[in-house]
Amino acid sequence: MQFTLEDITADEVERRMAVYGPLADTVRDLIDAVIRTEVDETVVTEANARLTAVVESLRANQIDGAFGVRHTAEGIGMPWGNAVIGLRNAIAPPLQVLKHPDGLVTADFTLGAAYEGPPGCVHGGVCAMLLDHVLGQAGSADDVPCYTGTLKMRYLRPTRLGPLHAEAIITEREGRKKIVRGAISDADGETVTAEGVFIVPKDWAGVMPESARIPPR
Ligand SMILES: CCCCCCCCCC(=O)SCCNC(=O)CCNC(=O)[C@H](O)C(C)(C)COP(=O)(O)OP(=O)(O)OC[C@H]1O[C@@H](n2cnc3c(N)ncnc32)[C@H](O)[C@@H]1OP(=O)(O)O
C-alpha cells in the first residue's frame, strides 16, 4: 500500500479539479436520474446507447487499476477515487470533511436516492462507510495516520435521506491505538453513533512520505 507522488503545481491540481469534478457531478446526477426516471422506455434504451458510447470514449485511454492516493510535493492530497470523498468518484457523495483546531472533524452533506436502504432512509452500510471515513480522518487529524481496526456502530433510529451532518474526534490514546468517537445527525439529533479503534501502522513513516502527511482537502 503506497501513496503516490504526482509532481504537479497547486494550479494544475485546481485545473484538473475543474475538469473532473463537473464530470463526476454529472455522473452522480445520472445515477439519481436512472433510479427516479419515469420516461418512456424507448428513451431509456436510447439513453443507454448514448451512455455506452460515452463510456467507450472515456476508456480510450485509462490507467490500470484504481486511482490510488496521490499527493503533490507540497502535500496537496488527491484521493480522487476514494469511495467517500473522491472528487472523481460519482459513488462518493462526496463528503467535504473539515478539520477544526480542537481535532474535531465535521462534514455536512446530503444523501439522495442512491443511498437508500429502508424506504426513504439511508442504508445502514452507507452510514457505516461514511462514519468509518469520518472517524478515520479524525483519527489522523493529528497528522499521524491510522487505519480502522475495529468499528462499532449503534443505530439509534432510522436516518432519513436528506441533509445530514457527521462529526468525530479522538477521545483516547493508548500506544499506537486511538479511540475515536463520532456520529451522524439530522435536524432532530443523532441517528447513528460510532466508536472505533484506529491503529497507527508500525511502519507508517515508511509507507507515507512526509509530503503526503497533510490530510487531503
Ligand atoms: C496511512 C493511512 C491513512 C489514511 C486514514 C484514512 C482511514 C480511512 C478508514 C479506512 O477505511 S482504513 C481501511 C480499513 N482498515 C484496514 O484495512 C486495516 C487492516 N488491518 C491492518 O492493517 C492491521 O491489522 C492493523 C494496522 C489495523 C493492526 O496491525 P498491527 O500489526 O499494527 O497490530 P498489532 O498486532 O501490532 O497490535 C497493536 C495493538 O492494536 C491492537 N489491535 C490490532 N488489531 C486490532 C483490531 N483490528 N481492532 C482493535 N485492536 C487491534 C492490538 O491488540 C494491540 O493492542 P495493545 O498494544 O494494547 O496490545
PDB file of C-alpha atoms in Angstrom, residues 95 97 103 105 127-141 146-148 150-153 166-170 178-184 192-198:
ATOM      1  CA  LEU A  95     -18.101  14.427   1.684  1.00  0.00           C
ATOM      2  CA  VAL A  97     -14.512  16.878   5.632  1.00  0.00           C
ATOM      3  CA  GLY A 103      -9.208  17.982  16.450  1.00  0.00           C
ATOM      4  CA  VAL A 105     -13.706  16.832  12.084  1.00  0.00           C
ATOM      5  CA  CYS A 127     -23.806   5.080   7.383  1.00  0.00           C
ATOM      6  CA  ALA A 128     -21.005   2.725   8.458  1.00  0.00           C
ATOM      7  CA  MET A 129     -18.906   3.597   5.411  1.00  0.00           C
ATOM      8  CA  LEU A 130     -19.285   7.342   5.940  1.00  0.00           C
ATOM      9  CA  LEU A 131     -18.560   7.089   9.649  1.00  0.00           C
ATOM     10  CA  ASP A 132     -15.558   4.835   9.013  1.00  0.00           C
ATOM     11  CA  HIS A 133     -14.122   7.568   6.852  1.00  0.00           C
ATOM     12  CA  VAL A 134     -15.020  10.495   9.117  1.00  0.00           C
ATOM     13  CA  LEU A 135     -13.676   8.674  12.189  1.00  0.00           C
ATOM     14  CA  GLY A 136     -10.573   7.743  10.167  1.00  0.00           C
ATOM     15  CA  GLN A 137      -9.916  11.365   9.260  1.00  0.00           C
ATOM     16  CA  ALA A 138     -10.473  12.403  12.891  1.00  0.00           C
ATOM     17  CA  GLY A 139      -8.037   9.678  13.927  1.00  0.00           C
ATOM     18  CA  SER A 140      -5.463  11.072  11.516  1.00  0.00           C
ATOM     19  CA  ALA A 141      -6.174  14.738  12.350  1.00  0.00           C
ATOM     20  CA  CYS A 146      -4.191   5.325  11.294  1.00  0.00           C
ATOM     21  CA  TYR A 147      -6.291   2.510   9.889  1.00  0.00           C
ATOM     22  CA  THR A 148      -9.598   1.222  11.164  1.00  0.00           C
ATOM     23  CA  THR A 150     -12.484  -2.179  14.889  1.00  0.00           C
ATOM     24  CA  LEU A 151     -15.597  -0.110  14.221  1.00  0.00           C
ATOM     25  CA  LYS A 152     -18.730  -0.408  16.360  1.00  0.00           C
ATOM     26  CA  MET A 153     -21.984   1.219  15.215  1.00  0.00           C
ATOM     27  CA  ALA A 166     -21.271  13.872  10.642  1.00  0.00           C
ATOM     28  CA  GLU A 167     -18.525  14.536  13.135  1.00  0.00           C
ATOM     29  CA  ALA A 168     -15.817  12.694  15.028  1.00  0.00           C
ATOM     30  CA  ILE A 169     -12.908  13.245  17.400  1.00  0.00           C
ATOM     31  CA  ILE A 170     -10.170  11.240  19.103  1.00  0.00           C
ATOM     32  CA  LYS A 178      -6.548   5.797  19.132  1.00  0.00           C
ATOM     33  CA  ILE A 179     -10.172   5.539  20.233  1.00  0.00           C
ATOM     34  CA  VAL A 180     -12.313   7.732  18.002  1.00  0.00           C
ATOM     35  CA  ARG A 181     -15.991   8.514  18.553  1.00  0.00           C
ATOM     36  CA  GLY A 182     -18.439  10.141  16.187  1.00  0.00           C
ATOM     37  CA  ALA A 183     -21.997  10.318  14.920  1.00  0.00           C
ATOM     38  CA  ILE A 184     -24.314  11.111  12.056  1.00  0.00           C
ATOM     39  CA  VAL A 192     -26.119   6.702  14.393  1.00  0.00           C
ATOM     40  CA  THR A 193     -23.145   6.758  16.723  1.00  0.00           C
ATOM     41  CA  ALA A 194     -19.824   5.028  16.166  1.00  0.00           C
ATOM     42  CA  GLU A 195     -16.802   4.107  18.219  1.00  0.00           C
ATOM     43  CA  GLY A 196     -13.648   2.869  16.588  1.00  0.00           C
ATOM     44  CA  VAL A 197     -10.218   1.573  17.469  1.00  0.00           C
ATOM     45  CA  PHE A 198      -7.848   3.133  14.946  1.00  0.00           C
TER      46      PHE A 198
END
